[in-house]
Short mmCIF file of C-alpha atoms in Angstrom, two decimals:
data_model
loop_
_atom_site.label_atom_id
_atom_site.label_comp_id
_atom_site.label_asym_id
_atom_site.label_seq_id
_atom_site.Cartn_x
_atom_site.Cartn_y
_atom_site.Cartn_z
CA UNK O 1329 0.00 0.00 0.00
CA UNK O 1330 1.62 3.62 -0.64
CA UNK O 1331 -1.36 5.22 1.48
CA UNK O 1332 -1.57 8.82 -0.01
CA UNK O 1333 0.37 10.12 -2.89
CA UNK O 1334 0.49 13.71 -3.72
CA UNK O 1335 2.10 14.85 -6.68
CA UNK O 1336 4.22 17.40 -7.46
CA UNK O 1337 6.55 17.43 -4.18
CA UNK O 1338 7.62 20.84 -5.09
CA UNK O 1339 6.71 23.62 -7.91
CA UNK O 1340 7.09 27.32 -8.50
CA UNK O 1341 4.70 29.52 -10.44
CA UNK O 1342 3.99 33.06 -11.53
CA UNK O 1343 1.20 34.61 -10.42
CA UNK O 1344 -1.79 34.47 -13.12
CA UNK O 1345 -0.43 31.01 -14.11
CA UNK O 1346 -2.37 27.63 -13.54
CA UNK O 1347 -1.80 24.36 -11.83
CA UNK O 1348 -3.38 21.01 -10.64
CA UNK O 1349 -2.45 19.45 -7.43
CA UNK O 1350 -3.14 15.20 -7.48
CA UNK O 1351 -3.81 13.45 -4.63
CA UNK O 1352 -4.05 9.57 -4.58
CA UNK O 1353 -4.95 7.23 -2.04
CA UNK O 1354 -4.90 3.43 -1.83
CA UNK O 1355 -7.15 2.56 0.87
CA UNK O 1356 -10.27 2.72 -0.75
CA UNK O 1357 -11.37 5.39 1.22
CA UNK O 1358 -15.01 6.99 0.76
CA UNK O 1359 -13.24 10.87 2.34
CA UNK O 1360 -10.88 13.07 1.06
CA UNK O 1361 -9.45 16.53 2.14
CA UNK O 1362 -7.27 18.96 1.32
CA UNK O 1363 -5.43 21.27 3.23
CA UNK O 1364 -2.75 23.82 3.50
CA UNK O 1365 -0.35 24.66 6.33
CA UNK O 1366 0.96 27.95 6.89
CA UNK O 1367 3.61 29.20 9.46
CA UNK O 1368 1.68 30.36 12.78
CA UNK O 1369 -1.66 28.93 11.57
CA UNK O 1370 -1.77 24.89 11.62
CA UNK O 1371 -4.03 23.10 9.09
CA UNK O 1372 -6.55 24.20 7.47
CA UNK O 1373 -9.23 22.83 5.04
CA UNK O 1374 -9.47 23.79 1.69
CA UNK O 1375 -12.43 21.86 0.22
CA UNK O 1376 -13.33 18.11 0.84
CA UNK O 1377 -15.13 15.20 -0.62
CA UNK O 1378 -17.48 12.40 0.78
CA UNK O 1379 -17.25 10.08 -2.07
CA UNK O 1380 -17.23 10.19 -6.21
CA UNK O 1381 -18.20 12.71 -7.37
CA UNK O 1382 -19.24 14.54 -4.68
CA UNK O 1383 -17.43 18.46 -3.23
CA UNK O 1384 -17.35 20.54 -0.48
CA UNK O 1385 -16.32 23.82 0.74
CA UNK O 1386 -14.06 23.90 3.70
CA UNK O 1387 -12.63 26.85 6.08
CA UNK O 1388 -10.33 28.71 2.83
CA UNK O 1389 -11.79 27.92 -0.33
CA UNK O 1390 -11.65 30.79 -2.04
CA UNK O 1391 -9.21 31.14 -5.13
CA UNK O 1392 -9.34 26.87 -5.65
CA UNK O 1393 -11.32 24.64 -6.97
CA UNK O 1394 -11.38 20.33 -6.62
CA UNK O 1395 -12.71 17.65 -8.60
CA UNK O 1396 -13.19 14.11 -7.51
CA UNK O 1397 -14.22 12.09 -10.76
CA UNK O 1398 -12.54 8.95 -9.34
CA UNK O 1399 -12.84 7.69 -5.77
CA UNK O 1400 -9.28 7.27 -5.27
CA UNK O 1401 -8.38 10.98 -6.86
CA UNK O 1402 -8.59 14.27 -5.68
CA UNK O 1403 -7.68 17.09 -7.59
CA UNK O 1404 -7.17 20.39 -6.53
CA UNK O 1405 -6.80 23.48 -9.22
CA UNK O 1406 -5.32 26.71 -8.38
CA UNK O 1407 -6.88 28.72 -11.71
CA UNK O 1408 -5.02 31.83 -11.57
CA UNK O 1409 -2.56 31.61 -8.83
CA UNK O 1410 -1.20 34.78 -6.36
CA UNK O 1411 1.03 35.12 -3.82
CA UNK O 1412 -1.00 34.72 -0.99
CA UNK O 1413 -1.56 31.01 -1.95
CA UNK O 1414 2.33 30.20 -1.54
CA UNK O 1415 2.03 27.48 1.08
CA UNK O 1416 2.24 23.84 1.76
CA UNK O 1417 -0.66 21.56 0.55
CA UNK O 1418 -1.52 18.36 2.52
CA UNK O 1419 -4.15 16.08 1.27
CA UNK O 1420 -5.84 13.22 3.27
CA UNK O 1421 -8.11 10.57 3.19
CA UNK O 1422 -10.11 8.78 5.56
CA UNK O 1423 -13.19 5.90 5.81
CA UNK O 1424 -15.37 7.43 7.47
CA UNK O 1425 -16.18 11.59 8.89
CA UNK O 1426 -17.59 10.31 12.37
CA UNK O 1427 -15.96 8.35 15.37
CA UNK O 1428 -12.82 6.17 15.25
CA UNK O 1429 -13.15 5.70 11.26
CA UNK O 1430 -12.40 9.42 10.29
CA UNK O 1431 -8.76 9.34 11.21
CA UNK O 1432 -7.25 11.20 8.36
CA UNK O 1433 -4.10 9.37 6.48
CA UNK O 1434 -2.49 12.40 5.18
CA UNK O 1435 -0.20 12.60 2.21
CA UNK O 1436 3.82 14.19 2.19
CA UNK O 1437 2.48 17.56 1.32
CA UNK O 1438 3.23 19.68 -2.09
CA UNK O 1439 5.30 22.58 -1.58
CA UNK O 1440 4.25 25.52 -3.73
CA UNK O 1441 6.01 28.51 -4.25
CA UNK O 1442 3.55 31.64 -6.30
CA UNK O 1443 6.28 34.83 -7.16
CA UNK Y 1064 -16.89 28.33 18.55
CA UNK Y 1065 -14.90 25.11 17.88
CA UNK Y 1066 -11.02 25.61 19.29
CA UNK Y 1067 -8.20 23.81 20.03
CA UNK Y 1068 -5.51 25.44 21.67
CA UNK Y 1069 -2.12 24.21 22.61
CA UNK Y 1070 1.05 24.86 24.82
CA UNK Y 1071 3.54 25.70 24.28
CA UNK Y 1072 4.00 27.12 20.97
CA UNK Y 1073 7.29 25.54 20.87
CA UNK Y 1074 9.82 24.12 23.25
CA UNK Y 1075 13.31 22.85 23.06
CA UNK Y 1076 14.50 20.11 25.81
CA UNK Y 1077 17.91 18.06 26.39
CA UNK Y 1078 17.83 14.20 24.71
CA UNK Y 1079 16.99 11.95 26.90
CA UNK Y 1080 14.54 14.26 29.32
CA UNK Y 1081 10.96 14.13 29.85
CA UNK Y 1082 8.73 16.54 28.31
CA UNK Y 1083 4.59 17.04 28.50
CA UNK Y 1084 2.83 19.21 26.28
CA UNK Y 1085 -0.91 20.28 26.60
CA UNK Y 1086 -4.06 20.74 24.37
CA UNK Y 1087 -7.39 22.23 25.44
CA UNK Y 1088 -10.47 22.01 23.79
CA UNK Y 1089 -14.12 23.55 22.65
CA UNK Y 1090 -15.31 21.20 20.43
CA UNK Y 1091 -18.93 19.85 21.20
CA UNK Y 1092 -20.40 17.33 21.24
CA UNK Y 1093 -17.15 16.01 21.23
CA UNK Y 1094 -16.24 12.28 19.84
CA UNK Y 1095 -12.69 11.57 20.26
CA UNK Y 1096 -9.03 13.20 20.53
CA UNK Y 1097 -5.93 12.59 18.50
CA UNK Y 1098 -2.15 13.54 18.82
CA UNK Y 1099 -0.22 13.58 15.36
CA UNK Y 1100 3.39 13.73 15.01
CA UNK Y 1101 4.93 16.00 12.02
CA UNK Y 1102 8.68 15.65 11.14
CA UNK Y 1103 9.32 18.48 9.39
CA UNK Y 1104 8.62 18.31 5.47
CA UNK Y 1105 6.31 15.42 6.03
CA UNK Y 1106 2.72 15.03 6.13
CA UNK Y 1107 1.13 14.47 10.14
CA UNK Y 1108 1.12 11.01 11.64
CA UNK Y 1109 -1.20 9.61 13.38
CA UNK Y 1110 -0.14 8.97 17.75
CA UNK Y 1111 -2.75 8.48 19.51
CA UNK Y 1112 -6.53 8.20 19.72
CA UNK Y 1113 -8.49 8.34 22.63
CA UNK Y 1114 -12.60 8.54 22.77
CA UNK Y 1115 -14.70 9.70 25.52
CA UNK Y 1116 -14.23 7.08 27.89
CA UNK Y 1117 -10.38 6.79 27.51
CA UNK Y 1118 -8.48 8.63 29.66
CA UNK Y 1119 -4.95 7.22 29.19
CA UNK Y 1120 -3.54 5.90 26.15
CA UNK Y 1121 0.46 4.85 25.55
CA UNK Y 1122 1.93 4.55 22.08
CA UNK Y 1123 6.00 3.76 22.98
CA UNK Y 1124 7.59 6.29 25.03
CA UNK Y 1125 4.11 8.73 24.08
CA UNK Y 1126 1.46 8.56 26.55
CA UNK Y 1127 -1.81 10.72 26.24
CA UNK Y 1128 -4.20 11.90 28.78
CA UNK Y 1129 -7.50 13.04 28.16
CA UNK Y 1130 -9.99 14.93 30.76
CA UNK Y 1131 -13.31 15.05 29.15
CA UNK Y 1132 -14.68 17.32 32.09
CA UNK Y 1133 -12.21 19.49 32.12
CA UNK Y 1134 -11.59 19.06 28.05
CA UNK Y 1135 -7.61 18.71 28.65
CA UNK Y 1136 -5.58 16.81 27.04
CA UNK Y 1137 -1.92 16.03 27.57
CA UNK Y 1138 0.93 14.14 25.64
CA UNK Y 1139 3.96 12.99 28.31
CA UNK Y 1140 7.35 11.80 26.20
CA UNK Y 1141 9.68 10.10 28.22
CA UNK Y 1142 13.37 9.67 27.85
CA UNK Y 1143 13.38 12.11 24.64
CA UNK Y 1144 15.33 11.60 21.54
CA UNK Y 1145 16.78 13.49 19.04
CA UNK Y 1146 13.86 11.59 16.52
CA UNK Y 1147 11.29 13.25 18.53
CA UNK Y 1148 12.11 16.93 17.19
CA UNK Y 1149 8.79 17.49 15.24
CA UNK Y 1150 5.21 19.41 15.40
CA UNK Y 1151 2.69 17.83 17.65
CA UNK Y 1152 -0.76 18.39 16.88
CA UNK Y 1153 -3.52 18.06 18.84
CA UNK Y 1154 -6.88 17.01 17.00
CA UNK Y 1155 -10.41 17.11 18.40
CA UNK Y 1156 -13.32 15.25 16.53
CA UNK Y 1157 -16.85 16.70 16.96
CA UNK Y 1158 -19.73 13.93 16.46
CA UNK Y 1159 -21.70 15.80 14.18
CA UNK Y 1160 -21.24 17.53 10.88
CA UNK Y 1161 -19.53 16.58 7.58
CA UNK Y 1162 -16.01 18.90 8.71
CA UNK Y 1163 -16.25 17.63 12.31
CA UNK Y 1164 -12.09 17.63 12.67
CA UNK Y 1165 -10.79 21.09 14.45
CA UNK Y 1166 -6.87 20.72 14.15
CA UNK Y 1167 -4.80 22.88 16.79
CA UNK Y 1168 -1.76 25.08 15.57
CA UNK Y 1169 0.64 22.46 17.28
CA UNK Y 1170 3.64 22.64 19.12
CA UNK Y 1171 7.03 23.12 17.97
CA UNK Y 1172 9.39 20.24 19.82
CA UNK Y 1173 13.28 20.44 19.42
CA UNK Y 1174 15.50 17.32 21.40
CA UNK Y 1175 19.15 18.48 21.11
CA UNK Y 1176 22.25 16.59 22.17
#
């Protein structure tokens, strides 16, 4: 099992310019999130899923969007990207949203840099 | 409101000392508590997991403590190693709601030599 995958690790943009995020995970799990870290503020969510085909707006969604057209993908778009969305991304998965089941198996996090 | 706060924001402590850092929570109706463990560059781990009814819970040289009347929660490391320098972060699970997870901002653990 390689649990949750994100891909890229690392990638720089201009503002203005475009990029996908991919998240895969393994474990046939029914929830997905997506999050980003910032320095002095801990995790938060970005948008989520509760199964195919199904999305969610979290605590930040504002300047992304997310598609989840296979259960074990979640995409996350960044359509014209600015500065203020320079941070790490974390996605994670999980079986259930209630009791011991919605532990969240998080991926290694994409670092993205927006000059 | 939802919180979860924790102390200290960071804290640096010799290898092989003892170390307990603390978490107190808001959430209601509230389900269970984790700890996760983030090395740096790396996504969190999972610790710990402790429900209403728990209020101890020992992963290796972690142990957790959970007060659900006082909605405290504790992680003790004993005999600290230099592996232990990470974020610890203190998630509380509400029991309702599709977003029910309220993540605290963690705390910043260095082990030097």
């Amino acid at each position: 099992n390689a649990g949750v995958t994100q891909t890229p690790k690392f990638r720089v943009l201009k503002t203005g310019q475009s990029m996908t995020l991919l998240c895969a995970q393994d474990m046939n799990h029914e929830y997905m999130y997506w999050y980003r870290q910032d320095p002095g503020m801990g995790l938060r969510l970005i948008h989520y899923s509760v199964g195919e085909g199904t999305t969610a707006k979290g605590e930040v969604p504002d300047g992304y969007n997310v598609s989840r057209l296979k259960k074990q993908n979640f995409l996350l778009g960044l359509e014209s990207a600015a500065p203020s969305q320079t941070s790490v991304y974390f996605c994670a998965s999980s079986y259930s949203n209630l009791g011991l089941a919605s532990s969240q198996y998080f991926g290694p996090g994409t670092r993205l840099l927006v000059l | 409101k939802n919180q979860v706060e924790q102390s200290p924001q960071s804290l640096i402590i010799l290898e092989g000392k003892n170390c307990t850092l603390q978490c107190n929570y808001t959430v209601s109706p509230f389900s269970n508590l984790r700890w996760y463990k983030q090395d740096t560059g790396r996504g969190p781990v999972s610790l710990t997991i402790m429900t209403f009814s728990e209020n101890t819970k020992s992963n290796g040289r972690y142990t957790a403590t959970l007060d659900a009347d006082t909605k405290q929660s504790s992680l003790h490391i004993t005999a600290s190693q230099l592996s232990d320098s990470a974020s610890y972060i203190c998630v509380v699970s509400a029991n309702s709601g599709n977003t029910p997870l309220v993540f605290g901002k963690g705390t910043r653990l260095s082990v030097i030599a």
